[in-house]
Structures are given as C-alpha cells and as structure tokens.
C-alpha cells in the first residue's frame, strides 16, 4: 500500500481510478493509514486532474464512514480548482456530491459551510447544486434542514432539470408548495419536461397520502393538469407524451380513489382554455371517455394520442413525428434503469401529517 503512488503513475486513467478505489476500500476496512493514498491522489491531481477528480468520486464511496478522514486534505485543492477554472466543474461537483453524501455534516462543518457560501455567490451553478443536494438528501435525512437555503436559490435561478430533482427529493412539508407549482408550470418545456413531470407526480402522490389532501388537492391538481394539457395541446411541443399521459392517468385514478370527480371538470376546463372545439361536445366526450378507461393505462394513452392527432390535424402515419422521442426513450431504457427510477420516486416521497405548507 505504501508504494501506491509510484505504481499509480504508470497506470492508464481507468486502471488508476479502479486501483485508487480498491486501495481506499482496503485501507479503510483494515484501518490502515490513508496518507499514501492521499499523497498519490494529490500528485495525480497536479498532473492528471480529470482522472484524479473522477477517482475521488469513487474513493469517497469506497471510504464510506471514513470518507471525512480521507477528504480532510482533499477539500481545499478541490475548492481551489473550482475557483480557478470551469474546465472540470461538473466533475468536481460529482466528487463533492460523493464526499458530502458519505460524511456526517458535523464532521465536515468548515468545508461544508464554505461550499454553502460558494453556491450563494455562484448561482450560475445552481443546477449542479440542486443535483448535489438531491443525492445527499436521499442518503441523509438531515439535509432536509437546508431546504430554506435552496428555496431561496430556486427563486434566483433559471428552471433546470437539477432543480426538479431537488424539489422531488425533499419533503413537501419543508418546501413552499406555491414555489413548487410555479416551477412545474414553467418547467413543462421540451428540454426538462421529464424532471418537471416527475416533480409533479411526486407532489400529487404526496398530497394523496396526507391528511390535508382535501384542502390542498383542489388548489394543486388543477394547476398541474392545466400545465400538462397546455403542453400536450401545443403543436410545437413534441416531447414527453408518454410521461404526460401517465401523469394525467394517475391524476384521474387518484381522483377516483379520493371520491373527488372534479378532476374531469379540471381536465375539460384546461382543454377549453387551450383551444376551440373542432366539434361541439368533443372535449366533454373525450374527458368522459378517458375517465371511463382510466384503469387501463394503455387504452388511456392510445385514446389521448388519437385525440391529439385529431387536434393537430395529423394522420396516423405521423405518430412517429409527434411521439418518436417516447419510442426512443422506451427502447433505450433498461429494466434496471426503470427500477432505479421507481425507487428514486419511492424514496423521494417523505411525508408528514403535520405542518403541511398552506396555499394562499
């Protein structure tokens, strides 16, 4: 282990990352000194910075509960690099994410406070910041205490996928529901619709499990439904149909479970607000039909698709033009990725029966 530095210099990038991770794991498990490993990674940081930063991400995970000891000498060079160049910003944030997520906040007070000050002064990195806290929150519940700081950052930042990962990972009892709603509405644009819809789904499911559901759902659900319907009815918006259809299907089914039929009126009102009816009574018929078949997700999706083809004056042969991105996403997503996504959604629903934020 003492020769790890000399040995590491002759390795390829990928081999070096694996060796550093393995050495870190062994040293931590056997209570061996970490100094040789730290010296090796600091040397690598000077001569092969990208490889060193990638290795740090893996080493933090391998160190586990001893991560705070490993990073005692690594925080400062990482922050220095973050301040002097933007070449490795994303990689540095990944390394910081791994390190912070594997440390107790009480053990890293000084570097963590420095990081909090850094993000306040660098709001252009807010998306990366949101993603960091989303990961850390899923690993450590105490990160819930930092929701107010991140809320203030949301107000200053542009809508991003990272923002929705944060909003989905934290409990709605710690966040301003109005802020979540306004972000979701602004976020149903093609480039970040996936995370916005995940956030909307999380909010709806969280409210459905809360004792104050009846009071809040009547204010929240119409906004969410209207936002999704506006996106679907916009002929220029050709992304995310599958997720949007799934969200509407869940909204319908949750309404039925709660014995609240207003979701049909909310869906119909959103259609009327978006477009004139091509034929009198069409929107009412569509709303009633979708409600009738809501228990069959496939039929629901296909009926909604056919309705949109009519509204866009398209032919069935143009389905790929409108919804091709969904087919590609379904083809490329592995079963493991789908399971991981479900697990993230499950973990993110952290609910409380008290202190639910009020919507004015």
mmCIF file of C-alpha atoms in Angstrom, residues 83-358:
data_model
loop_
_atom_site.group_PDB
_atom_site.id
_atom_site.type_symbol
_atom_site.label_atom_id
_atom_site.label_comp_id
_atom_site.label_asym_id
_atom_site.label_seq_id
_atom_site.Cartn_x
_atom_site.Cartn_y
_atom_site.Cartn_z
ATOM 1 C CA UNK A 83 -12.472 28.676 -8.216
ATOM 2 C CA UNK A 84 -9.738 28.976 -10.837
ATOM 3 C CA UNK A 85 -11.184 27.041 -13.776
ATOM 4 C CA UNK A 86 -14.535 25.916 -15.159
ATOM 5 C CA UNK A 87 -12.965 23.082 -17.164
ATOM 6 C CA UNK A 88 -13.737 20.446 -14.524
ATOM 7 C CA UNK A 89 -16.755 21.990 -12.806
ATOM 8 C CA UNK A 90 -19.173 19.111 -13.373
ATOM 9 C CA UNK A 91 -16.602 16.503 -12.341
ATOM 10 C CA UNK A 92 -15.742 18.467 -9.203
ATOM 11 C CA UNK A 93 -19.415 18.665 -8.267
ATOM 12 C CA UNK A 94 -19.698 14.896 -8.709
ATOM 13 C CA UNK A 95 -16.717 14.401 -6.399
ATOM 14 C CA UNK A 96 -18.174 16.831 -3.859
ATOM 15 C CA UNK A 97 -21.510 15.031 -4.072
ATOM 16 C CA UNK A 98 -19.907 11.664 -3.296
ATOM 17 C CA UNK A 99 -17.870 13.127 -0.456
ATOM 18 C CA UNK A 100 -20.629 15.152 1.214
ATOM 19 C CA UNK A 101 -23.153 12.323 0.872
ATOM 20 C CA UNK A 102 -20.779 9.964 2.678
ATOM 21 C CA UNK A 103 -19.890 12.309 5.540
ATOM 22 C CA UNK A 104 -21.768 13.480 8.595
ATOM 23 C CA UNK A 105 -22.289 17.243 8.385
ATOM 24 C CA UNK A 106 -20.947 17.637 11.925
ATOM 25 C CA UNK A 107 -17.644 16.114 10.763
ATOM 26 C CA UNK A 108 -17.175 18.479 7.810
ATOM 27 C CA UNK A 109 -18.556 21.748 9.179
ATOM 28 C CA UNK A 110 -15.821 24.012 7.809
ATOM 29 C CA UNK A 111 -15.706 22.748 4.186
ATOM 30 C CA UNK A 112 -19.487 22.415 4.053
ATOM 31 C CA UNK A 113 -20.033 25.991 5.239
ATOM 32 C CA UNK A 114 -17.501 27.142 2.659
ATOM 33 C CA UNK A 115 -19.486 25.307 -0.007
ATOM 34 C CA UNK A 116 -22.735 26.958 1.126
ATOM 35 C CA UNK A 117 -21.124 30.381 0.760
ATOM 36 C CA UNK A 118 -19.714 29.400 -2.615
ATOM 37 C CA UNK A 119 -23.099 28.450 -4.070
ATOM 38 C CA UNK A 120 -24.653 31.704 -2.843
ATOM 39 C CA UNK A 121 -22.059 33.615 -4.874
ATOM 40 C CA UNK A 122 -22.243 31.347 -7.935
ATOM 41 C CA UNK A 123 -25.917 30.982 -8.813
ATOM 42 C CA UNK A 124 -24.990 30.077 -12.393
ATOM 43 C CA UNK A 125 -24.059 26.667 -10.959
ATOM 44 C CA UNK A 126 -27.462 26.239 -9.316
ATOM 45 C CA UNK A 127 -28.487 23.205 -11.385
ATOM 46 C CA UNK A 128 -25.394 21.289 -10.254
ATOM 47 C CA UNK A 129 -26.022 22.467 -6.688
ATOM 48 C CA UNK A 130 -29.610 21.209 -6.771
ATOM 49 C CA UNK A 131 -28.478 17.815 -8.063
ATOM 50 C CA UNK A 132 -25.862 17.570 -5.312
ATOM 51 C CA UNK A 133 -28.407 18.220 -2.571
ATOM 52 C CA UNK A 134 -30.931 15.861 -4.166
ATOM 53 C CA UNK A 135 -28.448 12.985 -3.955
ATOM 54 C CA UNK A 136 -27.328 13.926 -0.446
ATOM 55 C CA UNK A 137 -30.932 14.180 0.789
ATOM 56 C CA UNK A 138 -31.697 10.647 -0.391
ATOM 57 C CA UNK A 139 -28.680 9.401 1.571
ATOM 58 C CA UNK A 140 -29.022 11.563 4.679
ATOM 59 C CA UNK A 141 -32.346 12.882 6.082
ATOM 60 C CA UNK A 142 -30.581 15.709 7.955
ATOM 61 C CA UNK A 143 -30.153 17.538 4.652
ATOM 62 C CA UNK A 144 -33.844 18.394 4.902
ATOM 63 C CA UNK A 145 -32.746 21.261 7.168
ATOM 64 C CA UNK A 146 -31.156 23.030 4.199
ATOM 65 C CA UNK A 147 -34.400 23.318 2.234
ATOM 66 C CA UNK A 148 -34.855 27.055 3.069
ATOM 67 C CA UNK A 149 -31.412 27.900 1.670
ATOM 68 C CA UNK A 150 -32.139 26.024 -1.535
ATOM 69 C CA UNK A 151 -35.617 27.536 -1.763
ATOM 70 C CA UNK A 152 -34.049 30.985 -1.913
ATOM 71 C CA UNK A 153 -31.725 29.689 -4.644
ATOM 72 C CA UNK A 154 -34.727 28.418 -6.633
ATOM 73 C CA UNK A 155 -36.144 31.945 -6.732
ATOM 74 C CA UNK A 156 -32.885 33.296 -8.188
ATOM 75 C CA UNK A 157 -32.235 30.503 -10.680
ATOM 76 C CA UNK A 158 -33.397 29.517 -14.122
ATOM 77 C CA UNK A 159 -35.590 26.440 -14.358
ATOM 78 C CA UNK A 160 -33.459 23.319 -14.778
ATOM 79 C CA UNK A 161 -33.637 19.546 -14.510
ATOM 80 C CA UNK A 162 -31.453 19.718 -11.396
ATOM 81 C CA UNK A 163 -33.987 21.999 -9.725
ATOM 82 C CA UNK A 164 -36.734 19.407 -10.148
ATOM 83 C CA UNK A 165 -34.523 16.642 -8.801
ATOM 84 C CA UNK A 166 -34.122 18.758 -5.662
ATOM 85 C CA UNK A 167 -37.846 19.566 -5.420
ATOM 86 C CA UNK A 168 -38.668 15.873 -5.841
ATOM 87 C CA UNK A 169 -36.129 14.652 -3.278
ATOM 88 C CA UNK A 170 -37.128 16.952 -0.422
ATOM 89 C CA UNK A 171 -40.345 16.648 1.588
ATOM 90 C CA UNK A 172 -43.197 18.949 0.630
ATOM 91 C CA UNK A 173 -43.504 19.745 4.335
ATOM 92 C CA UNK A 174 -40.176 21.574 4.079
ATOM 93 C CA UNK A 175 -40.960 23.470 0.883
ATOM 94 C CA UNK A 176 -43.312 26.180 -0.294
ATOM 95 C CA UNK A 177 -45.987 24.434 -2.370
ATOM 96 C CA UNK A 178 -46.639 27.568 -4.411
ATOM 97 C CA UNK A 179 -42.970 27.650 -5.367
ATOM 98 C CA UNK A 180 -43.104 24.019 -6.481
ATOM 99 C CA UNK A 181 -46.220 24.650 -8.549
ATOM 100 C CA UNK A 182 -44.839 27.709 -10.302
ATOM 101 C CA UNK A 183 -41.618 25.831 -11.074
ATOM 102 C CA UNK A 184 -43.508 22.859 -12.501
ATOM 103 C CA UNK A 185 -45.620 25.097 -14.725
ATOM 104 C CA UNK A 186 -42.510 26.849 -16.021
ATOM 105 C CA UNK A 187 -40.718 23.541 -16.371
ATOM 106 C CA UNK A 188 -43.003 21.679 -18.750
ATOM 107 C CA UNK A 189 -40.847 22.695 -21.694
ATOM 108 C CA UNK A 190 -39.281 20.147 -24.047
ATOM 109 C CA UNK A 191 -35.750 20.125 -22.653
ATOM 110 C CA UNK A 192 -36.619 19.491 -18.996
ATOM 111 C CA UNK A 193 -40.145 18.079 -19.129
ATOM 112 C CA UNK A 194 -39.066 14.715 -17.673
ATOM 113 C CA UNK A 195 -37.902 16.053 -14.310
ATOM 114 C CA UNK A 196 -40.768 18.559 -14.155
ATOM 115 C CA UNK A 197 -43.292 15.753 -14.575
ATOM 116 C CA UNK A 198 -41.507 13.598 -12.003
ATOM 117 C CA UNK A 199 -41.794 16.520 -9.596
ATOM 118 C CA UNK A 200 -45.495 16.978 -10.408
ATOM 119 C CA UNK A 201 -46.131 13.279 -9.863
ATOM 120 C CA UNK A 202 -44.292 13.341 -6.546
ATOM 121 C CA UNK A 203 -46.308 16.341 -5.369
ATOM 122 C CA UNK A 204 -49.617 14.748 -6.335
ATOM 123 C CA UNK A 205 -48.781 11.419 -4.675
ATOM 124 C CA UNK A 206 -47.509 13.146 -1.539
ATOM 125 C CA UNK A 207 -50.727 15.109 -1.176
ATOM 126 C CA UNK A 208 -52.756 11.961 -1.785
ATOM 127 C CA UNK A 209 -51.129 10.387 1.275
ATOM 128 C CA UNK A 210 -51.570 13.408 3.506
ATOM 129 C CA UNK A 211 -54.398 14.113 5.920
ATOM 130 C CA UNK A 212 -54.831 17.603 4.450
ATOM 131 C CA UNK A 213 -55.396 16.234 0.957
ATOM 132 C CA UNK A 214 -58.948 17.569 0.512
ATOM 133 C CA UNK A 215 -57.935 21.132 1.304
ATOM 134 C CA UNK A 216 -54.864 21.254 -0.901
ATOM 135 C CA UNK A 217 -55.687 18.966 -3.798
ATOM 136 C CA UNK A 218 -58.387 21.287 -5.118
ATOM 137 C CA UNK A 219 -55.759 24.019 -5.474
ATOM 138 C CA UNK A 220 -52.820 21.941 -6.654
ATOM 139 C CA UNK A 221 -54.311 19.439 -9.111
ATOM 140 C CA UNK A 222 -55.962 21.969 -11.485
ATOM 141 C CA UNK A 223 -52.648 23.786 -11.881
ATOM 142 C CA UNK A 224 -50.781 20.567 -12.645
ATOM 143 C CA UNK A 225 -53.414 19.251 -15.046
ATOM 144 C CA UNK A 226 -53.631 22.580 -16.850
ATOM 145 C CA UNK A 227 -49.860 22.768 -17.239
ATOM 146 C CA UNK A 228 -49.674 19.282 -18.756
ATOM 147 C CA UNK A 229 -52.683 19.826 -21.028
ATOM 148 C CA UNK A 230 -51.223 23.097 -22.333
ATOM 149 C CA UNK A 231 -48.026 21.271 -23.190
ATOM 150 C CA UNK A 232 -49.896 18.444 -24.928
ATOM 151 C CA UNK A 233 -52.088 20.799 -26.946
ATOM 152 C CA UNK A 234 -49.139 22.867 -28.164
ATOM 153 C CA UNK A 235 -48.389 21.561 -31.670
ATOM 154 C CA UNK A 236 -44.793 22.760 -31.367
ATOM 155 C CA UNK A 237 -44.247 20.629 -28.279
ATOM 156 C CA UNK A 238 -43.423 17.120 -29.464
ATOM 157 C CA UNK A 239 -41.646 15.660 -26.462
ATOM 158 C CA UNK A 240 -42.692 13.666 -23.444
ATOM 159 C CA UNK A 241 -46.100 12.336 -24.465
ATOM 160 C CA UNK A 242 -45.766 9.033 -22.594
ATOM 161 C CA UNK A 243 -44.901 10.701 -19.300
ATOM 162 C CA UNK A 244 -47.577 13.354 -19.695
ATOM 163 C CA UNK A 245 -50.213 10.729 -20.475
ATOM 164 C CA UNK A 246 -49.101 8.683 -17.459
ATOM 165 C CA UNK A 247 -49.350 11.733 -15.216
ATOM 166 C CA UNK A 248 -52.909 12.517 -16.371
ATOM 167 C CA UNK A 249 -53.854 8.872 -15.915
ATOM 168 C CA UNK A 250 -52.574 8.941 -12.331
ATOM 169 C CA UNK A 251 -54.416 12.202 -11.647
ATOM 170 C CA UNK A 252 -57.667 10.627 -12.862
ATOM 171 C CA UNK A 253 -57.187 7.446 -10.854
ATOM 172 C CA UNK A 254 -56.217 9.296 -7.667
ATOM 173 C CA UNK A 255 -59.315 11.457 -8.023
ATOM 174 C CA UNK A 256 -61.460 8.350 -8.232
ATOM 175 C CA UNK A 257 -59.800 6.854 -5.150
ATOM 176 C CA UNK A 258 -60.467 10.052 -3.205
ATOM 177 C CA UNK A 259 -64.081 10.159 -4.432
ATOM 178 C CA UNK A 260 -63.398 13.544 -5.993
ATOM 179 C CA UNK A 261 -64.838 13.805 -9.506
ATOM 180 C CA UNK A 262 -63.630 17.366 -10.058
ATOM 181 C CA UNK A 263 -60.607 16.101 -11.993
ATOM 182 C CA UNK A 264 -62.900 15.591 -15.012
ATOM 183 C CA UNK A 265 -64.071 19.212 -14.863
ATOM 184 C CA UNK A 266 -60.477 20.391 -14.425
ATOM 185 C CA UNK A 267 -59.316 18.441 -17.470
ATOM 186 C CA UNK A 268 -62.246 19.706 -19.557
ATOM 187 C CA UNK A 269 -61.654 23.314 -18.457
ATOM 188 C CA UNK A 270 -57.998 23.025 -19.466
ATOM 189 C CA UNK A 271 -58.967 21.775 -22.934
ATOM 190 C CA UNK A 272 -61.428 24.643 -23.410
ATOM 191 C CA UNK A 273 -58.791 27.161 -22.307
ATOM 192 C CA UNK A 274 -56.258 25.808 -24.797
ATOM 193 C CA UNK A 275 -58.269 25.521 -27.987
ATOM 194 C CA UNK A 276 -61.709 25.977 -29.556
ATOM 195 C CA UNK A 277 -63.599 22.724 -30.015
ATOM 196 C CA UNK A 278 -63.415 21.395 -33.594
ATOM 197 C CA UNK A 279 -66.855 19.916 -32.966
ATOM 198 C CA UNK A 280 -69.320 20.860 -30.263
ATOM 199 C CA UNK A 281 -69.223 18.431 -27.356
ATOM 200 C CA UNK A 282 -65.929 16.813 -28.445
ATOM 201 C CA UNK A 283 -63.980 17.851 -25.344
ATOM 202 C CA UNK A 284 -66.702 16.624 -22.992
ATOM 203 C CA UNK A 285 -66.799 13.327 -24.863
ATOM 204 C CA UNK A 286 -63.000 12.960 -24.662
ATOM 205 C CA UNK A 287 -62.938 13.756 -20.935
ATOM 206 C CA UNK A 288 -65.727 11.267 -20.226
ATOM 207 C CA UNK A 289 -64.130 8.569 -22.381
ATOM 208 C CA UNK A 290 -60.713 8.935 -20.739
ATOM 209 C CA UNK A 291 -62.375 8.765 -17.336
ATOM 210 C CA UNK A 292 -64.197 5.593 -18.370
ATOM 211 C CA UNK A 293 -60.990 3.807 -19.442
ATOM 212 C CA UNK A 294 -58.624 5.236 -16.829
ATOM 213 C CA UNK A 295 -57.983 1.842 -15.208
ATOM 214 C CA UNK A 296 -56.364 0.647 -18.443
ATOM 215 C CA UNK A 297 -53.197 2.696 -18.879
ATOM 216 C CA UNK A 298 -52.545 1.502 -22.427
ATOM 217 C CA UNK A 299 -56.059 2.341 -23.646
ATOM 218 C CA UNK A 300 -55.880 5.695 -21.868
ATOM 219 C CA UNK A 301 -52.618 6.580 -23.575
ATOM 220 C CA UNK A 302 -53.785 5.446 -27.022
ATOM 221 C CA UNK A 303 -57.079 7.336 -26.773
ATOM 222 C CA UNK A 304 -55.290 10.501 -25.688
ATOM 223 C CA UNK A 305 -52.835 10.058 -28.555
ATOM 224 C CA UNK A 306 -55.657 9.674 -31.094
ATOM 225 C CA UNK A 307 -57.342 12.799 -29.751
ATOM 226 C CA UNK A 308 -54.131 14.799 -30.137
ATOM 227 C CA UNK A 309 -53.714 13.582 -33.701
ATOM 228 C CA UNK A 310 -57.189 14.939 -34.448
ATOM 229 C CA UNK A 311 -56.430 18.251 -32.772
ATOM 230 C CA UNK A 312 -53.170 18.602 -34.680
ATOM 231 C CA UNK A 313 -54.860 17.664 -37.951
ATOM 232 C CA UNK A 314 -52.400 14.840 -38.396
ATOM 233 C CA UNK A 315 -52.601 11.342 -39.826
ATOM 234 C CA UNK A 316 -51.790 8.081 -38.024
ATOM 235 C CA UNK A 317 -48.651 7.891 -40.160
ATOM 236 C CA UNK A 318 -47.346 10.962 -38.347
ATOM 237 C CA UNK A 319 -47.398 9.353 -34.917
ATOM 238 C CA UNK A 320 -43.618 8.962 -35.037
ATOM 239 C CA UNK A 321 -43.237 12.668 -35.769
ATOM 240 C CA UNK A 322 -45.179 13.658 -32.668
ATOM 241 C CA UNK A 323 -44.181 10.931 -30.257
ATOM 242 C CA UNK A 324 -40.925 9.500 -31.604
ATOM 243 C CA UNK A 325 -38.927 10.601 -28.573
ATOM 244 C CA UNK A 326 -41.025 8.369 -26.325
ATOM 245 C CA UNK A 327 -40.388 5.347 -28.508
ATOM 246 C CA UNK A 328 -36.655 6.029 -28.436
ATOM 247 C CA UNK A 329 -36.704 6.500 -24.664
ATOM 248 C CA UNK A 330 -38.585 3.239 -24.167
ATOM 249 C CA UNK A 331 -36.164 1.387 -26.459
ATOM 250 C CA UNK A 332 -33.022 2.687 -24.750
ATOM 251 C CA UNK A 333 -34.181 2.468 -21.132
ATOM 252 C CA UNK A 334 -33.082 -0.756 -19.457
ATOM 253 C CA UNK A 335 -35.166 -2.631 -16.941
ATOM 254 C CA UNK A 336 -32.629 -1.695 -14.285
ATOM 255 C CA UNK A 337 -32.978 1.997 -15.113
ATOM 256 C CA UNK A 338 -36.745 1.788 -14.828
ATOM 257 C CA UNK A 339 -36.474 0.065 -11.449
ATOM 258 C CA UNK A 340 -33.987 2.685 -10.290
ATOM 259 C CA UNK A 341 -36.326 5.490 -11.345
ATOM 260 C CA UNK A 342 -39.233 3.902 -9.453
ATOM 261 C CA UNK A 343 -37.009 3.534 -6.387
ATOM 262 C CA UNK A 344 -35.987 7.197 -6.563
ATOM 263 C CA UNK A 345 -39.633 8.248 -6.745
ATOM 264 C CA UNK A 346 -40.474 5.973 -3.820
ATOM 265 C CA UNK A 347 -37.626 7.350 -1.705
ATOM 266 C CA UNK A 348 -38.477 10.913 -2.555
ATOM 267 C CA UNK A 349 -41.975 10.793 -1.053
ATOM 268 C CA UNK A 350 -41.118 11.786 2.506
ATOM 269 C CA UNK A 351 -44.386 12.759 4.088
ATOM 270 C CA UNK A 352 -45.674 14.124 7.348
ATOM 271 C CA UNK A 353 -49.191 14.529 8.663
ATOM 272 C CA UNK A 354 -48.299 17.831 10.311
ATOM 273 C CA UNK A 355 -47.115 21.263 9.207
ATOM 274 C CA UNK A 356 -48.056 20.923 5.547
ATOM 275 C CA UNK A 357 -47.460 24.273 3.798
ATOM 276 C CA UNK A 358 -50.594 26.255 3.104
#
